PDB file of C-alpha atoms in Angstrom:
ATOM      1  CA  MET A   1     162.026-124.846  21.840  1.00  0.00           C
ATOM      2  CA  ASP A   2     159.737-125.946  19.011  1.00  0.00           C
ATOM      3  CA  SER A   3     159.491-122.941  16.688  1.00  0.00           C
ATOM      4  CA  LYS A   4     156.789-124.748  14.697  1.00  0.00           C
ATOM      5  CA  ALA A   5     154.342-123.574  17.366  1.00  0.00           C
ATOM      6  CA  LEU A   6     154.565-120.187  15.628  1.00  0.00           C
ATOM      7  CA  PHE A   7     152.856-121.752  12.607  1.00  0.00           C
ATOM      8  CA  LYS A   8     149.669-121.973  14.678  1.00  0.00           C
ATOM      9  CA  LEU A   9     149.388-118.170  14.745  1.00  0.00           C
ATOM     10  CA  SER A  10     146.867-116.767  12.287  1.00  0.00           C
ATOM     11  CA  TYR A  11     147.891-114.284   9.569  1.00  0.00           C
ATOM     12  CA  GLY A  12     146.342-112.578   6.591  1.00  0.00           C
ATOM     13  CA  LEU A  13     147.949-111.622   3.291  1.00  0.00           C
ATOM     14  CA  PHE A  14     148.190-107.995   2.211  1.00  0.00           C
ATOM     15  CA  ILE A  15     149.870-105.539  -0.149  1.00  0.00           C
ATOM     16  CA  VAL A  16     151.424-102.604   1.706  1.00  0.00           C
ATOM     17  CA  CYS A  17     152.101 -99.497  -0.411  1.00  0.00           C
ATOM     18  CA  SER A  18     153.604 -96.060   0.109  1.00  0.00           C
ATOM     19  CA  ALA A  19     155.031 -93.147  -1.874  1.00  0.00           C
ATOM     20  CA  LYS A  20     158.214 -91.100  -1.874  1.00  0.00           C
ATOM     21  CA  ASP A  21     159.318 -88.242  -4.135  1.00  0.00           C
ATOM     22  CA  GLY A  22     156.451 -88.904  -6.529  1.00  0.00           C
ATOM     23  CA  LYS A  23     157.254 -92.615  -6.847  1.00  0.00           C
ATOM     24  CA  TYR A  24     155.080 -95.507  -5.700  1.00  0.00           C
ATOM     25  CA  ASN A  25     156.008 -98.925  -4.380  1.00  0.00           C
ATOM     26  CA  GLY A  26     154.405-101.832  -2.608  1.00  0.00           C
ATOM     27  CA  GLN A  27     155.124-105.273  -1.231  1.00  0.00           C
ATOM     28  CA  THR A  28     153.342-108.386  -0.057  1.00  0.00           C
ATOM     29  CA  ALA A  29     153.114-108.609   3.728  1.00  0.00           C
ATOM     30  CA  ASN A  30     151.500-110.985   6.186  1.00  0.00           C
ATOM     31  CA  THR A  31     152.196-109.207   9.469  1.00  0.00           C
ATOM     32  CA  VAL A  32     149.478-106.565   9.727  1.00  0.00           C
ATOM     33  CA  PHE A  33     147.168-106.471  12.734  1.00  0.00           C
ATOM     34  CA  GLN A  34     144.945-104.149  14.714  1.00  0.00           C
ATOM     35  CA  ILE A  35     146.329-102.687  17.951  1.00  0.00           C
ATOM     36  CA  THR A  36     143.494-100.507  19.285  1.00  0.00           C
ATOM     37  CA  SER A  37     139.981 -99.540  18.232  1.00  0.00           C
ATOM     38  CA  ASP A  38     139.668 -95.997  19.636  1.00  0.00           C
ATOM     39  CA  PRO A  39     141.620 -94.503  18.073  1.00  0.00           C
ATOM     40  CA  ALA A  40     141.937 -97.250  15.468  1.00  0.00           C
ATOM     41  CA  THR A  41     145.588 -98.202  15.060  1.00  0.00           C
ATOM     42  CA  ILE A  42     147.402-101.016  13.254  1.00  0.00           C
ATOM     43  CA  ALA A  43     150.894-102.504  13.323  1.00  0.00           C
ATOM     44  CA  VAL A  44     152.782-103.374  10.127  1.00  0.00           C
ATOM     45  CA  SER A  45     156.107-105.236  10.049  1.00  0.00           C
ATOM     46  CA  LEU A  46     158.387-104.632   7.040  1.00  0.00           C
ATOM     47  CA  ASN A  47     161.900-105.880   6.328  1.00  0.00           C
ATOM     48  CA  LYS A  48     164.542-103.133   6.311  1.00  0.00           C
ATOM     49  CA  GLN A  49     165.927-104.439   3.005  1.00  0.00           C
ATOM     50  CA  ASN A  50     162.659-103.709   1.228  1.00  0.00           C
ATOM     51  CA  LEU A  51     162.096-100.463  -0.651  1.00  0.00           C
ATOM     52  CA  THR A  52     158.618-100.146   0.836  1.00  0.00           C
ATOM     53  CA  ASN A  53     160.179 -99.866   4.304  1.00  0.00           C
ATOM     54  CA  GLU A  54     162.209 -96.903   3.053  1.00  0.00           C
ATOM     55  CA  PHE A  55     159.133 -95.247   1.533  1.00  0.00           C
ATOM     56  CA  VAL A  56     157.004 -95.680   4.658  1.00  0.00           C
ATOM     57  CA  SER A  57     159.769 -94.445   6.925  1.00  0.00           C
ATOM     58  CA  ALA A  58     160.180 -91.323   4.783  1.00  0.00           C
ATOM     59  CA  SER A  59     156.519 -90.483   4.116  1.00  0.00           C
ATOM     60  CA  LYS A  60     155.081 -91.661   7.457  1.00  0.00           C
ATOM     61  CA  LYS A  61     152.056 -92.952   5.540  1.00  0.00           C
ATOM     62  CA  LEU A  62     150.982 -96.323   4.153  1.00  0.00           C
ATOM     63  CA  THR A  63     148.086 -98.245   2.684  1.00  0.00           C
ATOM     64  CA  VAL A  64     147.198-101.875   3.293  1.00  0.00           C
ATOM     65  CA  SER A  65     145.240-103.592   0.502  1.00  0.00           C
ATOM     66  CA  ILE A  66     143.639-106.819   1.745  1.00  0.00           C
ATOM     67  CA  LEU A  67     143.997-109.696  -0.722  1.00  0.00           C
ATOM     68  CA  ALA A  68     140.940-111.780  -1.593  1.00  0.00           C
ATOM     69  CA  LYS A  69     140.919-115.544  -1.115  1.00  0.00           C
ATOM     70  CA  SER A  70     140.531-115.906  -4.892  1.00  0.00           C
ATOM     71  CA  ALA A  71     143.644-113.833  -5.671  1.00  0.00           C
ATOM     72  CA  GLU A  72     146.020-115.540  -8.091  1.00  0.00           C
ATOM     73  CA  LEU A  73     149.554-116.423  -7.026  1.00  0.00           C
ATOM     74  CA  GLU A  74     150.902-114.091  -9.706  1.00  0.00           C
ATOM     75  CA  ILE A  75     149.868-110.928  -7.856  1.00  0.00           C
ATOM     76  CA  VAL A  76     151.386-112.256  -4.624  1.00  0.00           C
ATOM     77  CA  GLY A  77     154.615-112.927  -6.499  1.00  0.00           C
ATOM     78  CA  ARG A  78     154.515-109.579  -8.309  1.00  0.00           C
ATOM     79  CA  PHE A  79     154.674-107.742  -5.005  1.00  0.00           C
ATOM     80  CA  GLY A  80     156.488-110.358  -2.930  1.00  0.00           C
ATOM     81  CA  PHE A  81     159.342-111.693  -5.056  1.00  0.00           C
ATOM     82  CA  LYS A  82     160.313-108.698  -7.190  1.00  0.00           C
ATOM     83  CA  SER A  83     162.183-105.587  -6.065  1.00  0.00           C
ATOM     84  CA  GLY A  84     160.752-102.122  -6.597  1.00  0.00           C
ATOM     85  CA  ARG A  85     164.311-100.990  -7.264  1.00  0.00           C
ATOM     86  CA  GLU A  86     164.277-103.037 -10.470  1.00  0.00           C
ATOM     87  CA  VAL A  87     160.647-103.112 -11.660  1.00  0.00           C
ATOM     88  CA  ASP A  88     157.540-100.957 -11.414  1.00  0.00           C
ATOM     89  CA  LYS A  89     155.212-103.358  -9.615  1.00  0.00           C
ATOM     90  CA  LEU A  90     152.198-101.128 -10.113  1.00  0.00           C
ATOM     91  CA  ALA A  91     152.676-100.727 -13.880  1.00  0.00           C
ATOM     92  CA  LYS A  92     150.435-103.706 -14.655  1.00  0.00           C
ATOM     93  CA  THR A  93     148.320-103.494 -11.519  1.00  0.00           C
ATOM     94  CA  GLN A  94     144.826-102.075 -11.107  1.00  0.00           C
ATOM     95  CA  TYR A  95     144.990 -99.405  -8.410  1.00  0.00           C
ATOM     96  CA  LYS A  96     143.690 -96.016  -7.372  1.00  0.00           C
ATOM     97  CA  LEU A  97     145.187 -93.205  -5.311  1.00  0.00           C
ATOM     98  CA  SER A  98     144.016 -92.268  -1.849  1.00  0.00           C
ATOM     99  CA  ALA A  99     143.241 -88.678  -0.868  1.00  0.00           C
ATOM    100  CA  ASN A 100     146.853 -88.510   0.332  1.00  0.00           C
ATOM    101  CA  GLY A 101     148.256 -89.753  -2.969  1.00  0.00           C
ATOM    102  CA  LEU A 102     149.099 -93.315  -1.928  1.00  0.00           C
ATOM    103  CA  PRO A 103     148.428 -96.390  -4.098  1.00  0.00           C
ATOM    104  CA  ILE A 104     145.508 -98.620  -3.151  1.00  0.00           C
ATOM    105  CA  VAL A 105     145.490-101.942  -5.002  1.00  0.00           C
ATOM    106  CA  THR A 106     141.965-102.681  -6.261  1.00  0.00           C
ATOM    107  CA  GLU A 107     142.903-105.850  -8.164  1.00  0.00           C
ATOM    108  CA  SER A 108     142.014-109.057  -6.285  1.00  0.00           C
ATOM    109  CA  THR A 109     141.418-107.218  -3.000  1.00  0.00           C
ATOM    110  CA  VAL A 110     138.436-106.973  -0.642  1.00  0.00           C
ATOM    111  CA  GLY A 111     139.219-103.638   0.978  1.00  0.00           C
ATOM    112  CA  PHE A 112     141.929-101.301   2.177  1.00  0.00           C
ATOM    113  CA  LEU A 113     143.241 -99.421   5.200  1.00  0.00           C
ATOM    114  CA  GLU A 114     145.215 -96.184   5.125  1.00  0.00           C
ATOM    115  CA  GLY A 115     147.356 -95.159   8.043  1.00  0.00           C
ATOM    116  CA  GLU A 116     149.582 -92.372   9.299  1.00  0.00           C
ATOM    117  CA  VAL A 117     152.674 -93.639  11.129  1.00  0.00           C
ATOM    118  CA  ILE A 118     152.813 -92.417  14.716  1.00  0.00           C
ATOM    119  CA  LYS A 119     155.648 -94.608  15.983  1.00  0.00           C
ATOM    120  CA  GLU A 120     158.387 -96.939  14.693  1.00  0.00           C
ATOM    121  CA  PHE A 121     160.163 -99.784  16.451  1.00  0.00           C
ATOM    122  CA  ASP A 122     163.545-101.088  15.273  1.00  0.00           C
ATOM    123  CA  MET A 123     163.424-104.878  15.502  1.00  0.00           C
ATOM    124  CA  GLY A 124     166.822-105.614  13.963  1.00  0.00           C
ATOM    125  CA  THR A 125     165.948-107.065  10.559  1.00  0.00           C
ATOM    126  CA  HIS A 126     162.492-105.429  10.512  1.00  0.00           C
ATOM    127  CA  THR A 127     160.737-102.213  11.415  1.00  0.00           C
ATOM    128  CA  ILE A 128     157.354-102.302  13.093  1.00  0.00           C
ATOM    129  CA  PHE A 129     155.298 -99.285  12.059  1.00  0.00           C
ATOM    130  CA  ILE A 130     152.401 -98.263  14.300  1.00  0.00           C
ATOM    131  CA  ALA A 131     149.875 -96.316  12.238  1.00  0.00           C
ATOM    132  CA  LYS A 132     146.673 -94.453  13.086  1.00  0.00           C
ATOM    133  CA  LEU A 133     143.907 -95.159  10.580  1.00  0.00           C
ATOM    134  CA  ILE A 134     142.870 -92.154   8.522  1.00  0.00           C
ATOM    135  CA  ASP A 135     140.744 -93.977   5.929  1.00  0.00           C
ATOM    136  CA  ALA A 136     139.335 -97.419   5.129  1.00  0.00           C
ATOM    137  CA  GLU A 137     136.915 -99.022   2.705  1.00  0.00           C
ATOM    138  CA  VAL A 138     135.356-102.423   2.006  1.00  0.00           C
ATOM    139  CA  PHE A 139     135.332-103.355  -1.689  1.00  0.00           C
ATOM    140  CA  SER A 140     133.457-106.650  -1.518  1.00  0.00           C
ATOM    141  CA  SER A 141     132.050-109.284   0.820  1.00  0.00           C
ATOM    142  CA  GLU A 142     134.423-111.941  -0.538  1.00  0.00           C
ATOM    143  CA  GLU A 143     136.464-113.821   2.029  1.00  0.00           C
ATOM    144  CA  PRO A 144     140.021-112.501   2.504  1.00  0.00           C
ATOM    145  CA  MET A 145     143.088-114.653   1.892  1.00  0.00           C
ATOM    146  CA  THR A 146     144.714-116.169   4.964  1.00  0.00           C
ATOM    147  CA  TYR A 147     148.384-117.028   5.166  1.00  0.00           C
ATOM    148  CA  ALA A 148     147.492-120.660   5.924  1.00  0.00           C
ATOM    149  CA  TYR A 149     145.278-120.894   2.817  1.00  0.00           C
ATOM    150  CA  TYR A 150     148.065-119.361   0.710  1.00  0.00           C
ATOM    151  CA  HIS A 151     150.448-122.099   1.842  1.00  0.00           C
ATOM    152  CA  GLN A 152     148.200-125.119   2.173  1.00  0.00           C
ATOM    153  CA  VAL A 153     145.836-124.643  -0.783  1.00  0.00           C
ATOM    154  CA  LYS A 154     147.648-122.262  -3.130  1.00  0.00           C
ATOM    155  CA  ASN A 155     151.002-123.952  -2.410  1.00  0.00           C
ATOM    156  CA  GLY A 156     152.630-120.526  -2.077  1.00  0.00           C
ATOM    157  CA  ARG A 157     156.039-119.886  -0.573  1.00  0.00           C
ATOM    158  CA  THR A 158     157.449-117.350   1.897  1.00  0.00           C
ATOM    159  CA  PRO A 159     159.900-114.631   0.783  1.00  0.00           C
ATOM    160  CA  LYS A 160     163.174-114.763   2.717  1.00  0.00           C
ATOM    161  CA  THR A 161     162.601-111.194   3.917  1.00  0.00           C
ATOM    162  CA  ALA A 162     159.209-112.028   5.470  1.00  0.00           C
ATOM    163  CA  PRO A 163     158.930-111.965   9.286  1.00  0.00           C
ATOM    164  CA  THR A 164     157.579-115.537   9.249  1.00  0.00           C
ATOM    165  CA  TYR A 165     160.190-117.046   6.913  1.00  0.00           C
ATOM    166  CA  ASN A 166     161.458-120.401   8.186  1.00  0.00           C
ATOM    167  CA  LYS A 167     164.149-122.073   6.098  1.00  0.00           C
ATOM    168  CA  GLU A 168     163.412-125.571   7.346  1.00  0.00           C
ATOM    169  CA  ALA A 169     159.646-125.289   6.903  1.00  0.00           C
ATOM    170  CA  ASP A 170     159.930-123.769   3.443  1.00  0.00           C
ATOM    171  CA  GLN A 171     162.075-126.563   2.002  1.00  0.00           C
ATOM    172  CA  PRO A 172     159.965-128.430  -0.576  1.00  0.00           C
ATOM    173  CA  ALA A 173     159.425-132.162  -0.340  1.00  0.00           C
ATOM    174  CA  ALA A 174     161.281-134.585  -2.577  1.00  0.00           C
ATOM    175  CA  ALA A 175     160.118-135.027  -6.193  1.00  0.00           C
ATOM    176  CA  LYS A 176     158.689-131.512  -6.329  1.00  0.00           C
ATOM    177  CA  TYR A 177     160.130-128.720  -8.443  1.00  0.00           C
ATOM    178  CA  THR A 178     161.265-125.397  -7.025  1.00  0.00           C
ATOM    179  CA  CYS A 179     161.522-122.095  -8.871  1.00  0.00           C
ATOM    180  CA  ASN A 180     165.057-120.751  -8.445  1.00  0.00           C
ATOM    181  CA  VAL A 181     163.763-117.178  -8.764  1.00  0.00           C
ATOM    182  CA  CYS A 182     160.943-116.956  -6.219  1.00  0.00           C
ATOM    183  CA  GLY A 183     160.834-120.313  -4.424  1.00  0.00           C
ATOM    184  CA  TYR A 184     157.419-121.417  -5.739  1.00  0.00           C
ATOM    185  CA  VAL A 185     157.038-125.188  -5.614  1.00  0.00           C
ATOM    186  CA  TYR A 186     155.390-127.042  -8.475  1.00  0.00           C
ATOM    187  CA  ASP A 187     153.733-130.097  -6.949  1.00  0.00           C
ATOM    188  CA  PRO A 188     152.635-132.629  -9.596  1.00  0.00           C
ATOM    189  CA  ALA A 189     149.930-133.836  -7.210  1.00  0.00           C
ATOM    190  CA  GLN A 190     148.332-130.383  -7.204  1.00  0.00           C
ATOM    191  CA  GLY A 191     149.161-129.165 -10.709  1.00  0.00           C
ATOM    192  CA  ASP A 192     148.632-125.483 -11.510  1.00  0.00           C
ATOM    193  CA  GLU A 193     144.925-124.700 -11.497  1.00  0.00           C
ATOM    194  CA  ALA A 194     145.410-121.055 -12.499  1.00  0.00           C
ATOM    195  CA  GLY A 195     147.539-122.120 -15.463  1.00  0.00           C
ATOM    196  CA  GLY A 196     145.118-124.832 -16.574  1.00  0.00           C
ATOM    197  CA  ILE A 197     147.421-127.678 -15.492  1.00  0.00           C
ATOM    198  CA  LYS A 198     145.506-130.591 -13.993  1.00  0.00           C
ATOM    199  CA  PRO A 199     146.630-132.403 -10.829  1.00  0.00           C
ATOM    200  CA  GLY A 200     148.782-135.396 -11.640  1.00  0.00           C
ATOM    201  CA  THR A 201     150.681-133.646 -14.443  1.00  0.00           C
ATOM    202  CA  ALA A 202     154.398-134.396 -14.209  1.00  0.00           C
ATOM    203  CA  PHE A 203     156.774-131.468 -14.485  1.00  0.00           C
ATOM    204  CA  GLU A 204     158.309-133.003 -17.599  1.00  0.00           C
ATOM    205  CA  ASP A 205     154.863-133.029 -19.234  1.00  0.00           C
ATOM    206  CA  LEU A 206     154.215-129.336 -18.728  1.00  0.00           C
ATOM    207  CA  PRO A 207     154.026-127.284 -21.952  1.00  0.00           C
ATOM    208  CA  ASP A 208     157.346-125.751 -22.998  1.00  0.00           C
ATOM    209  CA  ASP A 209     155.883-122.275 -22.617  1.00  0.00           C
ATOM    210  CA  TRP A 210     154.561-122.911 -19.091  1.00  0.00           C
ATOM    211  CA  THR A 211     155.832-120.360 -16.589  1.00  0.00           C
ATOM    212  CA  CYS A 212     155.929-120.007 -12.815  1.00  0.00           C
ATOM    213  CA  PRO A 213     152.540-118.688 -11.645  1.00  0.00           C
ATOM    214  CA  ILE A 214     154.229-116.382  -9.143  1.00  0.00           C
ATOM    215  CA  CYS A 215     157.180-114.767 -10.910  1.00  0.00           C
ATOM    216  CA  GLY A 216     156.796-115.850 -14.548  1.00  0.00           C
ATOM    217  CA  ALA A 217     160.095-117.761 -14.730  1.00  0.00           C
ATOM    218  CA  GLY A 218     160.349-120.489 -17.378  1.00  0.00           C
ATOM    219  CA  LYS A 219     160.738-124.222 -16.787  1.00  0.00           C
ATOM    220  CA  GLY A 220     164.505-123.874 -17.104  1.00  0.00           C
ATOM    221  CA  GLU A 221     164.534-121.958 -13.825  1.00  0.00           C
ATOM    222  CA  PHE A 222     163.142-124.916 -11.863  1.00  0.00           C
ATOM    223  CA  THR A 223     165.169-127.450  -9.899  1.00  0.00           C
ATOM    224  CA  LYS A 224     163.985-130.923  -8.960  1.00  0.00           C
ATOM    225  CA  GLU A 225     164.178-131.576  -5.249  1.00  0.00           C
TER     226      GLU A 225
END
């Protein structure tokens, strides 16, 4: 079986948030899709290791903020490669609260969905939450980020807890530099547009204060592949 056929499936990129005991948390997710239109329901897959899974399971409510195509890698990394058990991901994030008191990320997003969980499915490593939509809003007409664009153009990586993580596919090519913290790959051929680094800039020529655009790790946290 060629598992690479799964790469042909289309995905978006989202930030799923929930609340529990007055605390908020969220995570990057790519497995969110519509199930029915009347009533409108969606499915969201979250890893059991993630704090957001715990919050959604307890509150039975969630929001899905849809990332814009122009979103910087840093916000993806903020919610995808850091644990809510260790940092407050929303502390430096622009957001508002829904009528039900759940965070809705307004920074670098094109809209949101809010759902009430009506069923859960235990899938071993992940839980699939089926939620009935109770609110939704479009923020802008900007094109949303796709998972393919995140990988192919933004050169983003996949968290190990993501449903689509593939160890073989996420190994960087030789002569590239991988962040030991989040897995971001610095490709000299692409540079770091968001950080003002032009394509063709060797890793050794990066400024000493350059940091990973996803997690903020310094150059010392990178390994040459």
